[in-house]
């Protein structure tokens, strides 16, 4: 029996520019997990937010002649609007400039110092005077140039605080061993060990004095706290950690009965899989159950990134196709955990194939036949008697079990594919049983039983697809006139529970997309050149 409470987080994104489809991807996957758990009766908490401190933000604000707070206020608002359009059901939105976060991070820093895990030392690195930033050997490269402004950098030293990573390396490795499902997919663990831990981890510099847009250290305010220590702490500051009201922290972090999951992109694994566990160990707090590293979305063959400007705007897709199509595409097209690419061609093809031709069509054909042969009344289930009927009933039951196991295991795309397969099987079942011929033969009982099986397939698909494409599934429930108390998991294992009522008004779930027109529109709107 798994845990009955569930806490899931996205990374907190930098409000340095507009969000692109890659950010929408991560947040949508978390939303699907949360919704699917809520629908199965779990108590859930879903956190997202933004990461507002640091030199980059400060510089971007200055470049636009804005005060950093005003700059982040505006972008933060645009994040919230995007999440609302994508129907993201987050329970909180944390901003790292909020008082509640700032205070907690300062207390965390104090606690780490009191534990003797932070000491004052000297930071030495490649310094860019223009950007007032330190860079590592790798960042400065063989020509010793600033990766931001491309001017020469020089070796410089400044006073800084360090976190004693060395003290926690063995504990971290043991933790990885004892918790083989902590970091997923598994290949990521080897990458952490071989690339970062084995070559030797240096103590981590956790303060800066070269800029001021950060959280000051209370004990020595000319230093601001390193942006990653600040940012990672959001996962607990949002729950009220070290604050007067820490009830959410107790419920969703401290309580072992809550499963804690961080979802993040491959670009930030190191911070989450190495430093975050170490900070938590030092604080004496529990570690998350799982960190799931999703792949990055590319544009054909290059990484999509805000700085390159080769990004797909999720708002355009939502406005043109609706949130369901965008959510479905993201969940289905890219195998969760692998890298993927966005192409307008795949987008249009995926929607037409899975949603229009398969799912929408199954509903449409079924309602059409029920109207034609049964005056719109869904025949009651009378058992599965033929081999085909038995096959359909077992497939429904198997699909539910496999789907739940896949979702619990964070195999999200597999979960969606299982529902695809069920729906495809439903369409094939129509072709196999040829209801129009059964009608001609006048075998009303056999015809009624086919209809009942089809409706129950659609019902199951509607419940299982619901966390991904809520609006379309709600419309399916309306069109089949599913009783309100059945629009959840309570009856899902009860095959045949739907029947007897009259269907509602039939309307297409998804409009068919004209590939030539839509591919062109997506390319134009996002500046994609052939
Ligand atoms: O790293 N494909 O913020 P960020 C898929 N503030 N996902 C992508 C993506 C792409 N091409 N590009 C970005 C930060 N993402 C820090 C995080 S957390 C304590 C602090 C997603 O705005 C992916 O989840 O650069 C990635 O890890 C995250 O956005 C990085 O967002």
XYZ file of C-alpha atoms and ligand atoms in Angstrom:
561
model
C 0.000 0.000 0.000
C 1.530 3.311 -1.089
C 1.484 6.524 0.825
C -1.797 8.415 0.868
C -0.419 11.908 0.818
C 1.533 13.453 -2.003
C 3.715 16.562 -2.390
C 4.980 17.459 -5.850
C 7.082 20.388 -7.010
C 8.337 21.941 -10.246
C 11.622 23.855 -10.374
C 11.051 27.521 -9.677
C 11.766 29.147 -13.018
C 13.865 32.269 -13.546
C 11.732 35.269 -14.368
C 14.364 36.499 -16.788
C 12.185 36.188 -19.883
C 8.900 34.685 -20.993
C 8.401 30.987 -20.341
C 8.553 28.610 -23.287
C 7.087 25.208 -24.045
C 9.882 23.451 -22.074
C 8.734 25.085 -18.832
C 5.124 24.384 -19.716
C 6.137 20.760 -20.223
C 7.519 20.255 -16.719
C 4.666 22.087 -15.016
C 2.018 20.208 -17.003
C 3.528 16.818 -16.125
C 3.453 17.726 -12.424
C -0.124 18.884 -12.791
C -1.110 15.571 -14.379
C 0.481 13.621 -11.524
C -1.233 15.780 -8.966
C -4.642 15.539 -10.610
C -4.373 11.803 -11.042
C -3.511 11.372 -7.360
C -6.293 13.731 -6.233
C -8.779 11.812 -8.339
C -7.648 8.608 -6.658
C -8.316 10.060 -3.234
C -4.854 11.240 -2.168
C -4.339 14.449 -0.232
C -2.019 16.448 -2.466
C -0.006 19.613 -2.445
C 1.478 20.969 -5.656
C 4.021 23.776 -5.577
C 5.474 25.915 -8.323
C 6.911 29.407 -8.290
C 9.779 31.539 -9.479
C 13.411 32.145 -8.643
C 13.826 35.889 -8.501
C 17.278 36.608 -7.136
C 20.741 36.651 -8.681
C 23.025 38.631 -10.860
C 21.331 37.728 -14.136
C 17.977 39.055 -13.020
C 19.595 42.186 -11.639
C 21.350 42.786 -14.961
C 18.286 42.091 -17.084
C 16.291 44.537 -14.992
C 18.947 47.229 -15.284
C 19.183 46.691 -19.041
C 15.483 47.518 -19.262
C 15.863 50.497 -16.952
C 13.774 48.803 -14.276
C 14.191 48.205 -10.614
C 14.703 44.420 -10.105
C 11.585 44.061 -7.964
C 9.406 45.816 -10.527
C 10.995 43.678 -13.259
C 10.284 40.377 -11.488
C 6.806 41.490 -10.414
C 5.806 41.860 -14.056
C 7.268 38.570 -15.242
C 5.965 36.673 -12.243
C 2.465 37.844 -13.159
C 2.934 36.488 -16.691
C 3.927 33.073 -15.247
C 0.725 32.958 -13.242
C -1.324 33.848 -16.303
C 0.276 31.071 -18.317
C -0.409 28.503 -15.585
C -3.986 29.592 -15.354
C -4.470 29.250 -19.128
C -2.904 25.787 -19.038
C -5.302 24.904 -16.180
C -2.465 24.170 -13.776
C -3.849 23.298 -10.351
C -0.927 24.395 -8.170
C -1.788 24.969 -4.521
C 0.768 27.696 -4.008
C 3.094 29.905 -6.023
C 6.272 30.758 -4.185
C 8.344 33.804 -5.069
C 11.809 33.954 -3.582
C 11.474 37.667 -2.857
C 8.515 37.021 -0.565
C 9.086 37.749 3.095
C 8.084 34.219 4.111
C 10.834 32.763 1.903
C 13.517 35.337 2.750
C 13.080 34.813 6.489
C 13.194 31.030 6.210
C 16.306 31.061 4.031
C 18.079 33.326 6.517
C 17.142 30.944 9.327
C 18.330 27.977 7.260
C 21.685 29.686 6.724
C 22.007 30.314 10.451
C 21.164 26.702 11.203
C 23.793 25.446 8.769
C 26.369 27.731 10.398
C 25.377 26.585 13.880
C 25.880 22.998 12.759
C 29.384 23.951 11.769
C 28.729 23.120 8.126
C 29.393 26.613 6.819
C 32.670 28.488 7.293
C 34.137 31.788 6.085
C 36.921 31.385 3.520
C 38.197 32.873 0.282
C 36.669 32.308 -3.115
C 39.096 32.240 -5.986
C 37.991 32.150 -9.599
C 37.860 33.858 -12.956
C 36.346 37.281 -12.381
C 34.665 39.495 -14.960
C 34.863 43.137 -13.869
C 32.197 44.210 -16.299
C 29.647 41.676 -15.078
C 30.972 41.551 -11.506
C 30.745 37.793 -11.700
C 32.978 34.855 -10.903
C 33.257 32.010 -13.392
C 34.707 28.536 -13.111
C 37.538 27.168 -15.285
C 35.068 25.445 -17.547
C 32.889 28.502 -17.896
C 35.817 30.779 -18.693
C 37.145 28.215 -21.175
C 40.670 28.017 -22.606
C 40.588 31.644 -23.756
C 39.494 32.913 -20.347
C 36.528 34.901 -21.550
C 33.384 35.824 -19.707
C 30.606 33.543 -20.983
C 28.164 36.455 -20.734
C 29.891 39.521 -22.179
C 32.864 37.726 -23.828
C 35.406 40.127 -22.322
C 38.651 38.734 -20.818
C 38.377 37.586 -17.210
C 41.098 37.503 -14.554
C 41.831 35.484 -11.437
C 40.449 37.229 -8.360
C 39.676 36.409 -4.746
C 36.874 37.440 -2.433
C 35.775 36.556 1.061
C 32.958 34.025 0.951
C 31.124 31.386 2.948
C 31.515 27.721 2.059
C 29.402 24.680 2.724
C 31.340 21.555 3.779
C 30.279 19.150 1.073
C 33.077 16.717 1.972
C 31.334 15.964 5.252
C 28.292 14.582 3.411
C 29.692 12.729 0.412
C 29.716 9.295 2.033
C 26.266 9.772 3.498
C 24.969 10.839 0.120
C 26.420 7.787 -1.626
C 24.946 5.542 1.041
C 21.604 7.290 0.619
C 21.721 6.627 -3.147
C 22.452 2.967 -2.425
C 19.731 2.594 0.171
C 17.176 4.402 -1.999
C 17.607 3.157 -5.554
C 14.455 4.991 -6.646
C 15.537 8.370 -5.291
C 16.952 9.649 -8.555
C 15.149 8.650 -11.733
C 15.745 7.683 -14.497
C 18.513 5.552 -13.035
C 21.152 6.646 -15.563
C 21.141 10.040 -13.841
C 22.578 8.569 -10.666
C 25.636 7.202 -12.459
C 26.105 10.553 -14.143
C 26.110 12.294 -10.736
C 28.558 9.817 -9.253
C 30.954 9.596 -12.192
C 30.910 13.201 -13.363
C 30.693 15.103 -10.111
C 31.221 13.013 -7.003
C 34.058 10.654 -7.962
C 36.374 13.346 -9.372
C 36.066 15.030 -5.937
C 33.567 17.614 -4.821
C 34.920 20.931 -3.667
C 33.227 22.746 -0.813
C 30.416 24.822 -2.232
C 30.620 28.591 -2.172
C 27.300 29.701 -0.695
C 27.607 33.479 -0.561
C 28.418 36.390 -2.868
C 29.541 39.943 -2.268
C 29.793 41.067 -5.891
C 26.118 41.949 -6.242
C 23.259 42.788 -3.920
C 20.100 41.312 -5.488
C 19.802 38.404 -3.112
C 19.006 37.466 0.472
C 21.475 39.087 2.905
C 23.113 36.862 5.502
C 21.844 38.186 8.841
C 25.166 37.639 10.566
C 27.188 39.431 7.860
C 24.879 41.431 5.576
C 27.452 42.479 3.004
C 27.099 38.898 1.737
C 24.052 37.638 -0.097
C 23.134 33.944 -0.038
C 24.087 31.912 -3.108
C 21.102 31.773 -5.417
C 20.930 27.952 -5.467
C 20.804 27.627 -1.675
C 18.145 30.332 -1.757
C 16.198 28.663 -4.594
C 16.287 25.048 -3.409
C 14.976 26.106 -0.021
C 11.687 27.081 -1.682
C 10.532 23.485 -1.461
C 10.319 23.795 2.316
C 9.948 27.532 2.864
C 6.623 27.380 1.007
C 5.428 24.842 3.584
C 6.290 27.159 6.448
C 9.564 25.525 7.509
C 11.042 27.324 10.554
C 8.083 29.721 10.624
C 5.344 30.274 13.192
C 2.868 28.287 11.142
C 4.570 25.110 10.008
C 1.444 22.958 9.775
C 1.913 22.337 6.053
C 5.537 21.410 6.667
C 4.492 18.882 9.269
C 1.828 17.452 6.986
C 3.636 17.325 3.657
C 7.310 17.064 4.547
C 7.892 15.747 8.028
C 5.201 13.081 7.896
C 6.664 9.894 6.431
C 3.205 9.093 5.128
C 3.586 11.783 2.509
C 5.411 10.955 -0.685
C 7.627 13.860 -1.756
C 8.547 14.240 -5.409
C 10.636 16.890 -7.147
C 10.374 17.022 -10.929
C 13.149 18.866 -12.753
C 14.985 19.129 -16.037
C 18.288 17.474 -16.817
C 20.068 20.851 -16.717
C 19.680 21.216 -12.963
C 20.101 17.657 -11.722
C 23.379 18.333 -9.950
C 21.888 20.951 -7.635
C 18.929 18.773 -6.750
C 20.648 15.418 -6.486
C 23.831 16.461 -4.709
C 23.522 19.773 -2.877
C 19.861 19.716 -1.884
C 20.138 16.350 -0.101
C 23.285 17.574 1.633
C 21.605 20.756 2.870
C 18.704 18.685 4.174
C 21.059 16.243 5.881
C 22.804 19.135 7.559
C 19.467 20.573 8.670
C 18.569 17.153 10.049
C 15.473 17.021 7.875
C 13.992 14.243 5.834
C 14.982 13.829 2.179
C 12.503 13.709 -0.718
C 11.397 10.248 -1.863
C 12.068 10.842 -5.500
C 13.618 13.301 -7.890
C 12.484 12.713 -11.419
C 14.659 14.173 -14.154
C 12.681 14.819 -17.315
C 14.346 15.313 -20.667
C 14.754 18.582 -22.485
C 12.705 19.578 -25.478
C 14.669 20.584 -28.502
C 13.795 22.400 -31.679
C 14.685 19.924 -34.401
C 18.332 19.536 -33.428
C 19.205 22.401 -31.144
C 18.285 22.986 -27.515
C 15.401 25.337 -26.997
C 16.500 28.165 -24.794
C 15.417 31.623 -23.835
C 18.820 33.075 -24.651
C 18.876 31.580 -28.160
C 15.372 32.857 -28.826
C 14.408 29.629 -30.638
C 11.448 28.864 -28.459
C 7.846 27.816 -28.908
C 5.379 30.064 -27.151
C 2.908 27.891 -25.240
C 0.377 30.746 -25.128
C 0.032 30.740 -28.890
C -0.687 27.004 -28.904
C -3.176 27.260 -26.024
C -5.012 30.178 -27.612
C -5.282 28.435 -30.965
C -5.883 24.801 -29.952
C -7.058 24.943 -26.337
C -5.251 23.753 -23.232
C -6.302 20.101 -23.669
C -4.474 19.684 -26.980
C -1.296 21.245 -25.607
C -1.403 19.179 -22.414
C -2.068 16.003 -24.350
C 0.706 16.612 -26.840
C 3.245 17.244 -24.081
C 2.246 14.180 -22.099
C 2.123 11.816 -25.060
C 4.709 12.922 -27.583
C 7.844 12.996 -25.474
C 8.520 9.916 -23.420
C 8.703 11.216 -19.846
C 12.359 10.928 -18.867
C 13.806 11.122 -22.398
C 14.743 14.135 -24.493
C 12.359 15.065 -27.245
C 11.753 17.626 -29.892
C 8.914 19.907 -30.798
C 7.903 20.104 -34.424
C 4.691 21.662 -35.724
C 4.222 18.601 -37.972
C 4.256 16.178 -35.010
C 1.957 18.425 -33.029
C -0.747 18.470 -35.698
C -0.339 14.779 -36.482
C -0.587 13.760 -32.824
C -3.771 15.749 -32.230
C -5.428 14.462 -35.396
C -4.435 10.833 -34.873
C -5.031 10.321 -31.169
C -7.613 12.885 -30.219
C -9.675 13.506 -33.350
C -9.551 10.174 -35.204
C -9.372 7.862 -32.239
C -10.842 9.300 -29.031
C -13.286 11.844 -30.459
C -14.338 9.470 -33.185
C -15.081 6.610 -30.799
C -17.384 8.829 -28.775
C -19.039 10.194 -31.864
C -19.643 6.808 -33.480
C -20.964 5.329 -30.242
C -23.415 8.135 -29.525
C -24.524 8.104 -33.181
C -25.375 4.395 -32.972
C -27.121 4.720 -29.606
C -29.273 7.495 -31.054
C -29.991 5.531 -34.200
C -30.725 2.119 -32.726
C -31.827 2.822 -29.141
C -33.488 6.245 -29.284
C -30.549 7.659 -27.365
C -30.880 5.382 -24.336
C -27.644 3.640 -23.339
C -28.376 -0.102 -23.011
C -27.713 -1.607 -19.582
C -24.794 -3.978 -19.103
C -25.889 -7.619 -19.138
C -22.539 -9.289 -18.586
C -19.724 -10.161 -20.947
C -20.799 -13.255 -22.801
C -18.966 -13.470 -26.118
C -15.204 -13.981 -26.389
C -14.844 -10.458 -27.708
C -16.875 -8.985 -24.866
C -14.805 -10.861 -22.318
C -11.679 -9.584 -24.008
C -12.906 -5.990 -23.852
C -13.895 -6.268 -20.200
C -10.538 -7.742 -19.192
C -8.684 -5.138 -21.212
C -10.537 -2.386 -19.343
C -9.666 -3.917 -15.970
C -6.051 -4.526 -16.929
C -5.713 -1.016 -18.308
C -6.871 0.512 -15.030
C -4.396 -1.532 -12.981
C -1.490 -0.938 -15.317
C -2.320 2.753 -15.588
C -2.343 3.215 -11.814
C 0.964 1.362 -11.474
C 2.513 3.440 -14.274
C 1.386 6.728 -12.732
C 2.645 5.703 -9.270
C 5.974 4.888 -10.862
C 6.063 8.215 -12.704
C 5.913 6.426 -16.072
C 3.543 9.096 -17.293
C 3.769 8.574 -21.045
C 3.209 4.860 -20.579
C 0.058 5.644 -18.619
C -1.272 7.788 -21.459
C -0.332 5.164 -24.066
C -2.353 2.548 -22.158
C -5.444 4.714 -22.526
C -4.656 5.295 -26.225
C -4.553 1.551 -26.694
C -7.841 1.038 -24.929
C -9.504 3.652 -27.121
C -7.970 2.166 -30.269
C -9.257 -1.223 -29.181
C -12.724 0.313 -28.836
C -12.642 1.532 -32.433
C -11.410 -1.862 -33.612
C -14.219 -3.513 -31.653
C -16.736 -1.544 -33.728
C -15.056 -2.700 -36.934
C -15.055 -6.300 -35.685
C -18.654 -6.427 -34.462
C -20.099 -4.359 -37.360
C -23.107 -3.109 -35.352
C -24.882 -1.968 -38.564
C -25.000 -5.611 -39.705
C -26.145 -6.846 -36.301
C -28.925 -4.233 -36.544
C -29.940 -5.442 -40.001
C -30.143 -8.975 -38.658
C -32.421 -7.654 -35.927
C -30.301 -9.086 -33.097
C -31.161 -6.324 -30.637
C -29.681 -7.995 -27.529
C -26.305 -8.491 -29.184
C -26.383 -4.919 -30.478
C -27.290 -3.579 -27.024
C -24.389 -5.462 -25.493
C -21.910 -4.011 -28.000
C -23.164 -0.506 -27.166
C -22.911 -1.134 -23.454
C -19.317 -2.344 -23.829
C -18.413 0.665 -25.937
C -19.888 3.122 -23.447
C -18.026 1.479 -20.592
C -14.757 1.644 -22.529
C -15.381 5.347 -23.136
C -16.244 5.887 -19.490
C -12.981 4.281 -18.345
C -10.974 6.225 -20.923
C -12.711 9.421 -19.768
C -11.725 8.832 -16.148
C -8.136 7.846 -16.961
C -7.593 10.660 -19.474
C -9.176 13.206 -17.150
C -5.972 14.403 -15.422
C -4.505 15.162 -18.856
C -7.472 16.535 -20.836
C -10.024 17.593 -18.261
C -12.264 19.704 -20.480
C -12.722 17.031 -23.138
C -13.386 14.341 -20.566
C -15.943 16.532 -18.826
C -17.600 17.005 -22.207
C -17.537 13.220 -22.743
C -19.192 12.729 -19.346
C -21.874 15.272 -20.332
C -22.454 13.711 -23.731
C -22.870 10.284 -22.160
C -24.828 11.812 -19.306
C -22.645 10.040 -16.744
C -24.179 10.538 -13.259
C -22.231 13.124 -11.242
C -21.289 10.635 -8.530
C -19.711 8.366 -11.165
C -17.381 11.029 -12.539
C -14.540 9.844 -10.328
C -12.650 6.710 -9.322
C -15.332 5.349 -6.985
C -16.882 3.050 -9.578
C -14.064 2.593 -12.019
C -13.410 -1.012 -11.061
C -17.078 -1.804 -11.514
C -17.204 -2.635 -15.230
C -20.659 -2.147 -16.648
C -21.756 0.419 -14.086
C -22.770 2.861 -16.820
C -26.033 2.364 -18.650
C -29.747 3.063 -18.561
C -29.609 6.819 -19.052
C -30.284 8.827 -22.190
C -27.247 10.349 -23.908
C -26.892 14.124 -24.004
C -26.308 16.298 -27.029
C -23.492 15.005 -29.236
C -20.698 17.339 -30.300
C -17.167 16.725 -31.603
C -14.598 16.608 -28.801
C -11.837 18.024 -31.022
C -12.001 19.819 -34.359
C -9.889 18.166 -37.080
C -6.787 20.215 -37.843
C -5.891 20.991 -41.440
C -2.173 20.105 -41.462
C -1.102 22.540 -44.190
C -2.848 25.492 -42.552
C -1.881 24.699 -38.973
C 1.765 23.826 -39.588
C 2.147 27.086 -41.418
C 0.417 29.026 -38.630
C 2.621 27.524 -35.885
C 5.767 28.188 -37.883
C 4.841 31.804 -38.623
C 3.794 32.610 -35.071
C 7.002 31.189 -33.579
C 9.411 32.430 -36.222
C 10.392 28.911 -37.348
C 12.228 28.957 -40.658
C 12.188 25.978 -42.998
O 17.060 26.496 -13.635
N 12.826 21.428 -22.310
O 15.255 27.931 -13.796
P 14.948 27.890 -15.370
C 12.204 20.963 -21.215
N 15.687 28.800 -11.372
N 12.219 21.611 -20.046
C 12.856 22.771 -19.971
C 13.526 23.322 -21.085
C 13.483 22.594 -22.311
N 14.061 23.017 -23.418
N 14.074 24.482 -20.701
C 13.743 24.655 -19.384
C 16.268 27.292 -13.151
N 13.014 23.621 -18.940
C 16.296 27.556 -11.666
C 15.622 26.412 -10.955
S 14.804 25.120 -8.763
C 15.117 25.207 -7.120
C 15.645 26.476 -9.459
C 12.476 23.409 -17.589
O 13.971 28.992 -15.631
C 13.174 22.243 -16.906
O 12.333 21.717 -15.912
O 16.198 27.888 -16.152
C 14.381 22.922 -16.315
O 14.998 22.178 -15.284
C 13.774 24.210 -15.806
O 12.796 24.540 -16.806
C 14.811 25.309 -15.655
O 14.167 26.526 -15.544
